[in-house]
Short mmCIF file of C-alpha atoms in Angstrom, two decimals:
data_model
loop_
_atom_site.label_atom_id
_atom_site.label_comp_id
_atom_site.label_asym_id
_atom_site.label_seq_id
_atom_site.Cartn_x
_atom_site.Cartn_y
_atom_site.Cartn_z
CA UNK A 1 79.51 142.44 71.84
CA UNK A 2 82.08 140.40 70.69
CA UNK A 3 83.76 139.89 74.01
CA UNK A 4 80.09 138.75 75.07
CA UNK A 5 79.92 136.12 72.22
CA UNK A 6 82.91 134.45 72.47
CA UNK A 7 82.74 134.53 76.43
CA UNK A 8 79.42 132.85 76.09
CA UNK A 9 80.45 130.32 73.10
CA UNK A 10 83.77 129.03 75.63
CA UNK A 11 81.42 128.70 78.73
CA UNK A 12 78.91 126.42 76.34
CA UNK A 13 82.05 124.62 74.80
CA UNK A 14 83.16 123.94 78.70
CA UNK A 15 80.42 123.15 80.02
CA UNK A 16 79.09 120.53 77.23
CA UNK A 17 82.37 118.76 77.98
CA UNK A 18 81.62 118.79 81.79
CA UNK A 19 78.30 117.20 81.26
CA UNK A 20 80.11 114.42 78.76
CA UNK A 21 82.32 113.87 81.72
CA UNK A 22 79.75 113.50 83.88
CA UNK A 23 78.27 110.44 82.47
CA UNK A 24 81.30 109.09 81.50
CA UNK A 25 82.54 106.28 83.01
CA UNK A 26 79.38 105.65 84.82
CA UNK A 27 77.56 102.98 81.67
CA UNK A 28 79.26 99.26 81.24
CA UNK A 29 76.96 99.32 77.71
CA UNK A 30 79.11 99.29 74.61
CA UNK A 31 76.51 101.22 72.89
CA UNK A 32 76.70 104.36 74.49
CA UNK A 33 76.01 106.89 71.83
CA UNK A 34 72.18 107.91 72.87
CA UNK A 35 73.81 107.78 76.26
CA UNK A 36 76.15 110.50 75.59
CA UNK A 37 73.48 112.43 73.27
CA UNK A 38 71.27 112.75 76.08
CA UNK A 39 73.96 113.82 78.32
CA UNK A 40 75.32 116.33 76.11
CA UNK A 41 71.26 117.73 75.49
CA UNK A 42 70.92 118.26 79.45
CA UNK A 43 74.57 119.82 79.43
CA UNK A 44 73.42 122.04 76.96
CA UNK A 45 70.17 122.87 78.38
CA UNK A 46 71.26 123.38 82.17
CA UNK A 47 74.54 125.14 80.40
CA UNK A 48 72.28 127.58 79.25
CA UNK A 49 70.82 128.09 82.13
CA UNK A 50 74.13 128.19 84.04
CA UNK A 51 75.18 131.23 81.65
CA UNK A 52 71.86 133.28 81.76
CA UNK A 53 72.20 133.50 85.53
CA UNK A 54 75.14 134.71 85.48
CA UNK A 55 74.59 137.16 82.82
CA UNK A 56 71.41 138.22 85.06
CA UNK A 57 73.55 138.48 87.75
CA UNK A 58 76.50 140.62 85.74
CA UNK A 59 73.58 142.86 84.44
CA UNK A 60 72.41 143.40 88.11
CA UNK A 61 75.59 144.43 89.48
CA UNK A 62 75.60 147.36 86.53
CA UNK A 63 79.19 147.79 86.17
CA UNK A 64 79.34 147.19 82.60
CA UNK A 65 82.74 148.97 81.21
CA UNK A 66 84.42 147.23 84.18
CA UNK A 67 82.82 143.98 83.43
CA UNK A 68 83.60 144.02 79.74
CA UNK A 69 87.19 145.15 80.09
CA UNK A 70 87.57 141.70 82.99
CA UNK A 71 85.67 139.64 79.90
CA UNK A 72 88.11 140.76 77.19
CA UNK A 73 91.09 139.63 79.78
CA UNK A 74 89.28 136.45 80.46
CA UNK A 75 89.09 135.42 76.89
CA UNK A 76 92.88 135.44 76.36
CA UNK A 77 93.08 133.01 79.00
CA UNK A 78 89.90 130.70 78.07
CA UNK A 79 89.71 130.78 74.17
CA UNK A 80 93.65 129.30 74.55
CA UNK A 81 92.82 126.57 76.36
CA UNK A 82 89.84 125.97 73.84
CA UNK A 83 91.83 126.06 71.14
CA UNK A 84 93.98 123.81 72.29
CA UNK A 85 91.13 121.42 73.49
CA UNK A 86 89.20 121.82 70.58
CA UNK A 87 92.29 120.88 68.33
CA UNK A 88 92.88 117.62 70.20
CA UNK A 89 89.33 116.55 69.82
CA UNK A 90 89.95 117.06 66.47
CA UNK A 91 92.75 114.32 66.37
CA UNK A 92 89.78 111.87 67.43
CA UNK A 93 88.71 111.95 63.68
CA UNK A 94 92.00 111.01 62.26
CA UNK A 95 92.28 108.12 59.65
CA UNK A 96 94.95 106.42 61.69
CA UNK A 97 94.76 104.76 65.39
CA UNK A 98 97.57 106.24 66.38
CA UNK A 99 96.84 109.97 65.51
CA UNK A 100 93.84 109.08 66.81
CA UNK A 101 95.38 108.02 70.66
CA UNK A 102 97.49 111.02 70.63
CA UNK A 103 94.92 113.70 71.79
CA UNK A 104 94.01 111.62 74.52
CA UNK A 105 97.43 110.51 75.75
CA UNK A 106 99.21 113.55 75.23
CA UNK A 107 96.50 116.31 75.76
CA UNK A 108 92.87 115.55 77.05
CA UNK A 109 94.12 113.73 80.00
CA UNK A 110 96.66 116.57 81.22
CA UNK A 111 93.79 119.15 80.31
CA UNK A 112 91.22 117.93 81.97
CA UNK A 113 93.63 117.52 85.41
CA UNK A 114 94.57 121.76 85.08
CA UNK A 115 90.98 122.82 83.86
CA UNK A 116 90.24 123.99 87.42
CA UNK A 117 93.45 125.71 87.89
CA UNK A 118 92.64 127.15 84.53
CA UNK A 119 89.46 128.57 85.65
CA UNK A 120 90.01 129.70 88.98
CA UNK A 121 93.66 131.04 87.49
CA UNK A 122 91.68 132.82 84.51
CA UNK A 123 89.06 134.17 86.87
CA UNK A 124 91.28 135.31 89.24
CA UNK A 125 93.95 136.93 86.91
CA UNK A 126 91.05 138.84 85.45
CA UNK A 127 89.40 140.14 88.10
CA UNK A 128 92.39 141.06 90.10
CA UNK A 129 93.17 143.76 86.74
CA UNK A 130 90.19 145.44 87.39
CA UNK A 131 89.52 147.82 90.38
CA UNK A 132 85.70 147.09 90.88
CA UNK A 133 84.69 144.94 93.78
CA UNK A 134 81.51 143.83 91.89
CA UNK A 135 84.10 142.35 88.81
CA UNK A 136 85.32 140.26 91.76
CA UNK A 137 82.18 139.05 92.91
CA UNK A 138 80.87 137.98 89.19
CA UNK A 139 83.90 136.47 88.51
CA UNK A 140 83.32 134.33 91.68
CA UNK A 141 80.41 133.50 91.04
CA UNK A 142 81.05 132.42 87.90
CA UNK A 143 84.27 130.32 89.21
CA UNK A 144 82.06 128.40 91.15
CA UNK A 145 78.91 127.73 88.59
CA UNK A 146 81.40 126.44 85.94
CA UNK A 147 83.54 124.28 88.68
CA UNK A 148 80.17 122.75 90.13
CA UNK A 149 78.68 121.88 86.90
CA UNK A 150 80.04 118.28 86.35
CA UNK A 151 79.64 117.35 89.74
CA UNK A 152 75.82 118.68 89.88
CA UNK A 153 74.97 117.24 86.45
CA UNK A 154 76.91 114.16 87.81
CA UNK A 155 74.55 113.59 90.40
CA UNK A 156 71.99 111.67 88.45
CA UNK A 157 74.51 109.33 87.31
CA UNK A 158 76.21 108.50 90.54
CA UNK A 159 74.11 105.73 91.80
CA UNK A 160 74.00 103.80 87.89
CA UNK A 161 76.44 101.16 88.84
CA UNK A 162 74.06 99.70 91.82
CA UNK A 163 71.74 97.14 89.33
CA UNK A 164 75.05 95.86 88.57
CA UNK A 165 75.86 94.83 92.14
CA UNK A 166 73.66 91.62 93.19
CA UNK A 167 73.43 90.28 96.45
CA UNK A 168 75.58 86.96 96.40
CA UNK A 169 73.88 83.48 96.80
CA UNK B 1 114.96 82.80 86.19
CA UNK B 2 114.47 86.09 86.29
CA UNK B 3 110.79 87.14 87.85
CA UNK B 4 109.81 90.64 89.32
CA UNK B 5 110.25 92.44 92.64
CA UNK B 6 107.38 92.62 94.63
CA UNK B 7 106.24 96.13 94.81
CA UNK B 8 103.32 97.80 96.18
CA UNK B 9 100.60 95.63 96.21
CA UNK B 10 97.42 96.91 94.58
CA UNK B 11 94.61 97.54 96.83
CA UNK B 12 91.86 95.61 94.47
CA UNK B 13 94.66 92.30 94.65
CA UNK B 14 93.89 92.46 98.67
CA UNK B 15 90.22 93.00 99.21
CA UNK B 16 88.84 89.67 97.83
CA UNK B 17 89.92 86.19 98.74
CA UNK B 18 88.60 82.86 97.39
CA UNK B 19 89.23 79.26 98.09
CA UNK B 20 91.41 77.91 95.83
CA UNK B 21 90.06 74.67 94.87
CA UNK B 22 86.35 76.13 94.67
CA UNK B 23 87.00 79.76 94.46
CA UNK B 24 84.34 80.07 97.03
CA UNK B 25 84.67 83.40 98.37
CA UNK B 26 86.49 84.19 101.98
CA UNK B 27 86.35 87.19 104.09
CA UNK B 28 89.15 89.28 104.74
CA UNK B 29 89.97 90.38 107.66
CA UNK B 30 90.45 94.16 107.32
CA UNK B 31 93.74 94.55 109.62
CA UNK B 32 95.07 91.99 107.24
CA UNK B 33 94.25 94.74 104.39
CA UNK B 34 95.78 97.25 106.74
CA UNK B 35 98.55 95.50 107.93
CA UNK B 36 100.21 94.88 103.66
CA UNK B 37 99.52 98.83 102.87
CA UNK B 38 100.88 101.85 103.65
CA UNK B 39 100.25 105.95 103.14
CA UNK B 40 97.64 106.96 100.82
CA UNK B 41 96.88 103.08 100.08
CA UNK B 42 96.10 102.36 104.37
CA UNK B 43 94.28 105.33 104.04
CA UNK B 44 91.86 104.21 101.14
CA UNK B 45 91.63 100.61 102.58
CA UNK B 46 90.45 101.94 106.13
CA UNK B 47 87.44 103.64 104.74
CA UNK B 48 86.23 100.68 103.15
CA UNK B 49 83.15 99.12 105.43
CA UNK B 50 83.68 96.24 107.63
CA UNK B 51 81.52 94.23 110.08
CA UNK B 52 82.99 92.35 113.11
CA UNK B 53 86.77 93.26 110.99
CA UNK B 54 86.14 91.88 108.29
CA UNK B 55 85.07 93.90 105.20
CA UNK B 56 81.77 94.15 104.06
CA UNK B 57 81.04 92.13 100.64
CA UNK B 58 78.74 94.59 99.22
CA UNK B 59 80.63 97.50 99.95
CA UNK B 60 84.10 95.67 98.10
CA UNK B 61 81.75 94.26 95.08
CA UNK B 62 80.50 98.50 94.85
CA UNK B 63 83.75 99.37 94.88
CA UNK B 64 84.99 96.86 92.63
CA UNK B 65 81.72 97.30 89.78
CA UNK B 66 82.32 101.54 90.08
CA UNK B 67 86.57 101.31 89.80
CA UNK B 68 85.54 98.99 86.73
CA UNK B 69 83.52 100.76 85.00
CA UNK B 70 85.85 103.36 84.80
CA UNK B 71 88.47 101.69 83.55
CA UNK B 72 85.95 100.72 81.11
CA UNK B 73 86.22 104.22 80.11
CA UNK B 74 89.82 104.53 79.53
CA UNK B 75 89.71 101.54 77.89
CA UNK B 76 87.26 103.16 75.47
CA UNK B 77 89.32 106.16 74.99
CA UNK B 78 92.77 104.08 74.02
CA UNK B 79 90.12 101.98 71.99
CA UNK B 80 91.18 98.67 73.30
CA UNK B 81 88.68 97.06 71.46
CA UNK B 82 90.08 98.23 68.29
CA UNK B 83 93.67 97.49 69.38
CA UNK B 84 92.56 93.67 70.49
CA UNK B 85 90.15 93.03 67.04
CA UNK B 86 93.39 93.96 65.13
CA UNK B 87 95.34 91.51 66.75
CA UNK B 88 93.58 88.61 67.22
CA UNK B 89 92.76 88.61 63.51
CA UNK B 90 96.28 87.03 62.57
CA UNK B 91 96.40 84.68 65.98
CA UNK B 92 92.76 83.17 64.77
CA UNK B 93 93.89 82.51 61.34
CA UNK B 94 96.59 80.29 62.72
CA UNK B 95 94.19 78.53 65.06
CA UNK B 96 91.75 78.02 62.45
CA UNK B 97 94.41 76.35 60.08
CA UNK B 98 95.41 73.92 63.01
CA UNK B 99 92.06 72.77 64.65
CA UNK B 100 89.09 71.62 63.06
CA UNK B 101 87.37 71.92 66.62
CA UNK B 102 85.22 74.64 66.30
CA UNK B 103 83.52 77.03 67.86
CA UNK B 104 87.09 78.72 68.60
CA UNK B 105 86.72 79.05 72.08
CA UNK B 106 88.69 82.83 73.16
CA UNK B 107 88.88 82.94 76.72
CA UNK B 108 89.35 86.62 78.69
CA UNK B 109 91.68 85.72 81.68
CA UNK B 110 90.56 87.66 84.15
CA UNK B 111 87.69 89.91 82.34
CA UNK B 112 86.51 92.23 85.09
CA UNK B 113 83.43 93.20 83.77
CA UNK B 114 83.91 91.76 80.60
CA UNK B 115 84.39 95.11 78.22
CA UNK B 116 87.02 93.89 75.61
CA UNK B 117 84.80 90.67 75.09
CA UNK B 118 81.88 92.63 74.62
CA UNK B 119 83.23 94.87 72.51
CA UNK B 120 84.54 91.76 70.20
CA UNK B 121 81.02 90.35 70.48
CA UNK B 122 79.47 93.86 69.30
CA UNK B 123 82.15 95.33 67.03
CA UNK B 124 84.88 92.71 66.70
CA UNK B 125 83.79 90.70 63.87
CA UNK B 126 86.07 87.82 64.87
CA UNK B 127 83.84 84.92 62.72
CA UNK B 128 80.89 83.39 63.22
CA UNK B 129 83.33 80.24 64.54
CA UNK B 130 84.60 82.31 67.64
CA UNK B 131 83.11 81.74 70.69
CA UNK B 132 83.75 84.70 73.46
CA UNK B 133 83.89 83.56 77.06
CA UNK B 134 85.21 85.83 79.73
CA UNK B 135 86.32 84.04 83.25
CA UNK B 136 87.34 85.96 86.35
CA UNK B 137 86.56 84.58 89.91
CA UNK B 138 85.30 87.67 90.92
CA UNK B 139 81.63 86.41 90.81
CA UNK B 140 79.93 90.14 91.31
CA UNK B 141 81.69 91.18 88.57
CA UNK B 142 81.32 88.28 86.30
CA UNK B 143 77.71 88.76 87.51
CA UNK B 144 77.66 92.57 86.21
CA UNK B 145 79.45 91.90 83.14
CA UNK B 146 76.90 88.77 82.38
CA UNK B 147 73.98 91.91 83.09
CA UNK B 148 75.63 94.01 80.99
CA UNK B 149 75.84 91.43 77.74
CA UNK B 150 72.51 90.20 78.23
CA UNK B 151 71.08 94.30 78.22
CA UNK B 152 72.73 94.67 74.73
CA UNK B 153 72.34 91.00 73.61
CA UNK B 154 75.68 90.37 73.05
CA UNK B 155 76.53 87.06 72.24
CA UNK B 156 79.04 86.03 74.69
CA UNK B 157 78.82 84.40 78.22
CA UNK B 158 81.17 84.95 81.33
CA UNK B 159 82.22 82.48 84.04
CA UNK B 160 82.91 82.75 87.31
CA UNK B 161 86.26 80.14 87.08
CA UNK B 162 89.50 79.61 86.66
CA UNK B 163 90.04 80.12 82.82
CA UNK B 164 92.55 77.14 82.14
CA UNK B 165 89.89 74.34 84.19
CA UNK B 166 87.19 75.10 81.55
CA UNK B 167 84.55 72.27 80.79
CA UNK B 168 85.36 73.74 77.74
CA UNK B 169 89.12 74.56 77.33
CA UNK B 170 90.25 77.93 75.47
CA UNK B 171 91.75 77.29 72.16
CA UNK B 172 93.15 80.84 72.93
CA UNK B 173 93.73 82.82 76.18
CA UNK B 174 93.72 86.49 76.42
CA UNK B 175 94.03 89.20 78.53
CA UNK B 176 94.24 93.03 78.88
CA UNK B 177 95.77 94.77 81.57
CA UNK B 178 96.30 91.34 83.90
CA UNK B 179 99.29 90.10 83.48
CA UNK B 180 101.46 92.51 86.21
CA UNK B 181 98.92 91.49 88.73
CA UNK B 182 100.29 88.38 88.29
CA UNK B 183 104.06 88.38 90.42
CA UNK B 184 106.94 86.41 91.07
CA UNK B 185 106.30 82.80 90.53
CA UNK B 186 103.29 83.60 90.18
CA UNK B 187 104.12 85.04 86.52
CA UNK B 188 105.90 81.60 84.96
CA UNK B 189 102.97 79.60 86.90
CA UNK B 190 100.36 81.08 84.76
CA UNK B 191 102.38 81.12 81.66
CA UNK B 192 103.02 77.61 83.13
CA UNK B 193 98.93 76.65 82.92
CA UNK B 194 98.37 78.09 79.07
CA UNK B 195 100.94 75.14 78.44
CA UNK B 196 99.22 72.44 80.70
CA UNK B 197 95.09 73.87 79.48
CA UNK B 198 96.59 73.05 75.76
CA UNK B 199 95.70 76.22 74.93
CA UNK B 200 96.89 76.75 71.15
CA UNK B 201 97.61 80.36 71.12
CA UNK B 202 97.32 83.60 73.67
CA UNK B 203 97.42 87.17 73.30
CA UNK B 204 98.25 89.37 76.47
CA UNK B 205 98.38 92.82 76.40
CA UNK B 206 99.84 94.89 79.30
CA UNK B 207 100.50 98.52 80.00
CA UNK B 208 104.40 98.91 78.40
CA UNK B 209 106.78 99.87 81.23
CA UNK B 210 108.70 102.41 80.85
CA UNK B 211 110.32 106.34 82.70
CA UNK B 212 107.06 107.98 81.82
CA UNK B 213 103.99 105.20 82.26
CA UNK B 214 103.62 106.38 86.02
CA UNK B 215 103.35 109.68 85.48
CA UNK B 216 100.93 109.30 82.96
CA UNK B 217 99.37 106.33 84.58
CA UNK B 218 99.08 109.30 87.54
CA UNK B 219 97.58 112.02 85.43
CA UNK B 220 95.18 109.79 83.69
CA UNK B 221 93.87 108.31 86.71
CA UNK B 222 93.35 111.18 88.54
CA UNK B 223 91.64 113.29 85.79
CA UNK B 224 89.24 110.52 84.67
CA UNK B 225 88.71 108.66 87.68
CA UNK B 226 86.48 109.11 90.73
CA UNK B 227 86.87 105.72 92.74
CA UNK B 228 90.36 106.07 95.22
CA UNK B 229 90.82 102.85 94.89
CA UNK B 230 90.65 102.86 91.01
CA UNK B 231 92.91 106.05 91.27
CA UNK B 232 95.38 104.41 93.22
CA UNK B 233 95.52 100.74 91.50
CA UNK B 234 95.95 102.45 88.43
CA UNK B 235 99.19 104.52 88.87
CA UNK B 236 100.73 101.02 90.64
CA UNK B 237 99.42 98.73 87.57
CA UNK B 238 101.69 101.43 85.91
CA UNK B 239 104.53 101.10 88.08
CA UNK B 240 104.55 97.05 88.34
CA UNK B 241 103.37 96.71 84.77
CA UNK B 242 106.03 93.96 83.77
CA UNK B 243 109.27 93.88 81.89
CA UNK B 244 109.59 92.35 77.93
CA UNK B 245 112.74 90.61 79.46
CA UNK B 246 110.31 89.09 82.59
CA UNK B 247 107.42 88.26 80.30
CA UNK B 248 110.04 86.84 77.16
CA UNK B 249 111.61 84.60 80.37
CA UNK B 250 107.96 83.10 81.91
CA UNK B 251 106.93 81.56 78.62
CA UNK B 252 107.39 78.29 78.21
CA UNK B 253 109.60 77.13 75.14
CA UNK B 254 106.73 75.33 73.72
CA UNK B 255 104.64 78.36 72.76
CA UNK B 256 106.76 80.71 69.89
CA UNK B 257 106.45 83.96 71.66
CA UNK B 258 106.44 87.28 69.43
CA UNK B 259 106.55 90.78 71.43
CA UNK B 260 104.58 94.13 70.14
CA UNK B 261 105.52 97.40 71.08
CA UNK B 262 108.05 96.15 73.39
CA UNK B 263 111.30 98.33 72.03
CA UNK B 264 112.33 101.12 73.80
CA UNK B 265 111.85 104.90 71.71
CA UNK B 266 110.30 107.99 70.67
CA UNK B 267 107.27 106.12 68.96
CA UNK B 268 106.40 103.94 71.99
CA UNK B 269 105.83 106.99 73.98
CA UNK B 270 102.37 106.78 72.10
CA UNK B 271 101.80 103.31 73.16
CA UNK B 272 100.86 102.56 75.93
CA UNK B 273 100.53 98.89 75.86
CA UNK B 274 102.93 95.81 74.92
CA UNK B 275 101.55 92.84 73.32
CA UNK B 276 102.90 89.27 74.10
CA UNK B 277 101.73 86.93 71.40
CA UNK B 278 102.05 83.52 71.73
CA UNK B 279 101.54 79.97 69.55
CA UNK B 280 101.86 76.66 69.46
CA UNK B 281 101.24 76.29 65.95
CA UNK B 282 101.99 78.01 62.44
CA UNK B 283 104.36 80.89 61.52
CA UNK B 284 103.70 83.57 64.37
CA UNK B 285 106.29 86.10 62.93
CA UNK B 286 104.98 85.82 59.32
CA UNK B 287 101.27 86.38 60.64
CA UNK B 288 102.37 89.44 62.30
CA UNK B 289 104.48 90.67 59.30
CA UNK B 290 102.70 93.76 58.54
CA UNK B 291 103.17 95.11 61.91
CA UNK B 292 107.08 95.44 61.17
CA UNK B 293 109.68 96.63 63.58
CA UNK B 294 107.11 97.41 66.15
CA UNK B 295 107.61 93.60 66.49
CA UNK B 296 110.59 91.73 68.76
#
């Protein structure tokens, strides 16, 4: 059980920053905080989603032991990078600028560049321990749900800049 | 006098063109594009749309607005804003003590789409006295950044122009991220017009050369950026960024010129921006005391 809840707490945690980064960068306001509340809400919401359909789909293949032994390996991997994530975000609330920049010079940038080598490498590392085919195919599956997320939830955002682009006199 | 190498030219320097005297805008020809870049940057430049060779206006302005507002983000992240409140704070005290003109007219030399002036109109807290005008002669972008002040009824205005032929002259100039697009001659020429505008004061900040700017120039535009272009311009802004010595040799002697975050060490690794701070008038060391050795 606890494998289950901490797999399912560092997909959320993933995929709410996925769907911060997929508005990001899109908005010229300065105000952007409903912005990002909003964002984070549908993250959240289609997160959920994201996670019960895979859980549906680990619970269909009915290889439990196998699947739970591939989770434990797979948490090793992913609550390290969280930690590490979370730990620079926590930096963003220090009293003084330059704590403050450090995070994002020194960590969320470089983080955010491997976070698809992370998950693939995770993925891979723990399904390739386990001798069950159908370990393999839930761990693709869920490879490619979390990878696609950001770009999917993107999607609505893509075509924001166009009001800001007038046809010249 | 000492002025940079040309380097790679930035794609974004290369895809616009404007008349000098009216800054009307030209077309460009896109085998001209083609023809100054090579590699990944040829590669980038060829998808961009073209009619009859020449590249297509929209398409460069959509490129332009979505590279922008991405560096908008970045700029959010290292809170420029902050960084640019901070420092003006001293420069506008001296200003104020040697003009009774007022508003304070702060110009943005080449704004983009405007986001450290509308950051000081909804955060900075400059004065009531301080007038924020941004001037680029890209007009689609002074256009979006115009849009995107009016949407959050910011009190500042932006202008298509060159910012030292004002109707209204700056009383100080300032920049963020410009200067290294600026090369050659081309860097003492501009230093050159603060003098000439009579510009009292200026504040430039810059991305800090150094070893390790490219690389992370490299791995923060390609993990928070989705534009090639922007990707690409901003590893190169990185790797033409200017020296202290080239920026400390293009001002003119009758500006005192004051350099933040320009020494070399362990602490500047977290900094990824130099400051030059320039005035005509008043004390400029003593008004930027409190920021100690991280002054030269």
């Amino acid at each position: 059980m606890t494998t289950v809840v901490l797999l399912v707490t560092l997909a959320m945690f993933d995929l709410l920053l996925a769907g911060f980064r997929a508005v990001a960068g899109r908005d010229g306001r300065i105000a952007k905080a409903p912005l990002f509340r909003a964002a984070l809400l549908r993250a959240a919401l289609w997160g959920a989603v994201v996670i019960a359909a895979n859980a549906a789909l680990v619970a269909a293949l009915d290889a439990w032991p196998a699947m739970l032994a591939a989770g434990r390996d797979a948490v090793w991997v992913f609550g390290t990078f969280a930690t590490v994530t979370a730990a620079a975000i926590g930096f963003w609330f220090a009293p003084q600028h330059e704590l403050r920049l450090v995070p994002t010079i020194l960590v969320l940038g470089p983080l955010t560049l491997v976070r698809p080598l992370v998950i693939a490498g995770g993925l891979t590392w723990a399904a390739a321990r386990s001798p069950e085919p159908r370990v393999w195919l839930a761990a693709a599956v869920a490879g490619a749900s979390m990878l696609a997320f950001e770009h999917v939830l993107g999607r609505k955002h893509a075509g924001t800049w166009r009001h800001l682009v007038a046809q010249e006199d | 006098m000492r002025c940079s190498r040309p380097l790679q030219p930035e794609i974004s320097d290369l895809i616009v063109d404007y008349e000098p005297a009216t800054l009307a805008r030209r077309d460009v020809a896109r085998d001209t594009v083609l023809a100054a870049l090579a590699g990944r940057a040829r590669s980038i430049a060829s998808a961009i749309p073209h009619t009859g060779g020449l590249l297509d206006r929209r398409a460069v302005d959509g490129i332009l607005v979505r590279s922008h507002l991405e560096l908008q983000r970045l700029h959010e992240e290292f809170r420029v804003g902050e960084m640019m409140k901070g420092l003006l704070g001293p420069l506008l005290a001296l200003v104020r003590a040697a003009t009774r003109e007022r508003p304070i007219r702060l110009v943005d030399l080449g704004c983009g789409m405007g986001f450290v002036v509308r950051w000081l109109a909804a955060r900075g807290q400059l004065g009531e006295d301080v007038e924020l005008v941004g001037a680029d002669y890209n007009l689609a972008l002074v256009r979006a950044a115009q849009r995107l002040a009016d949407d959050e009824r910011l009190p500042c205005r932006f202008v298509a122009a060159n910012a030292f032929r004002l109707e209204q002259p700056a009383h100080v100039v300032m920049s963020t991220g410009v200067l290294h697009h600026f090369r050659g001659d081309a860097l003492p020429a501009v230093f050159a017009d603060h003098d000439r505008s009579g510009a009292l004061a200026f504040l430039h900040a810059d991305i800090r050369p150094s070893k390790l700017a490219p690389l992370g120039a490299w791995i923060f535009h390609q993990a928070r950026m989705r534009e090639p272009l922007a990707r690409f311009d901003g590893y190169w802004s990185a790797v033409r960024a200017h020296s202290a010595d080239d920026l400390r040799a293009a001002v003119p002697a009758a500006f005192q010129l004051a350099m933040l975050d320009a020494r070399p060490g362990i602490a500047g690794l977290l900094r990824i921006f130099q400051v030059a701070i320039g005035s005509r008038t008043g004390d400029l060391r003593a008004a930027y005391a409190p920021y100690g050795r991280r002054l030269s």
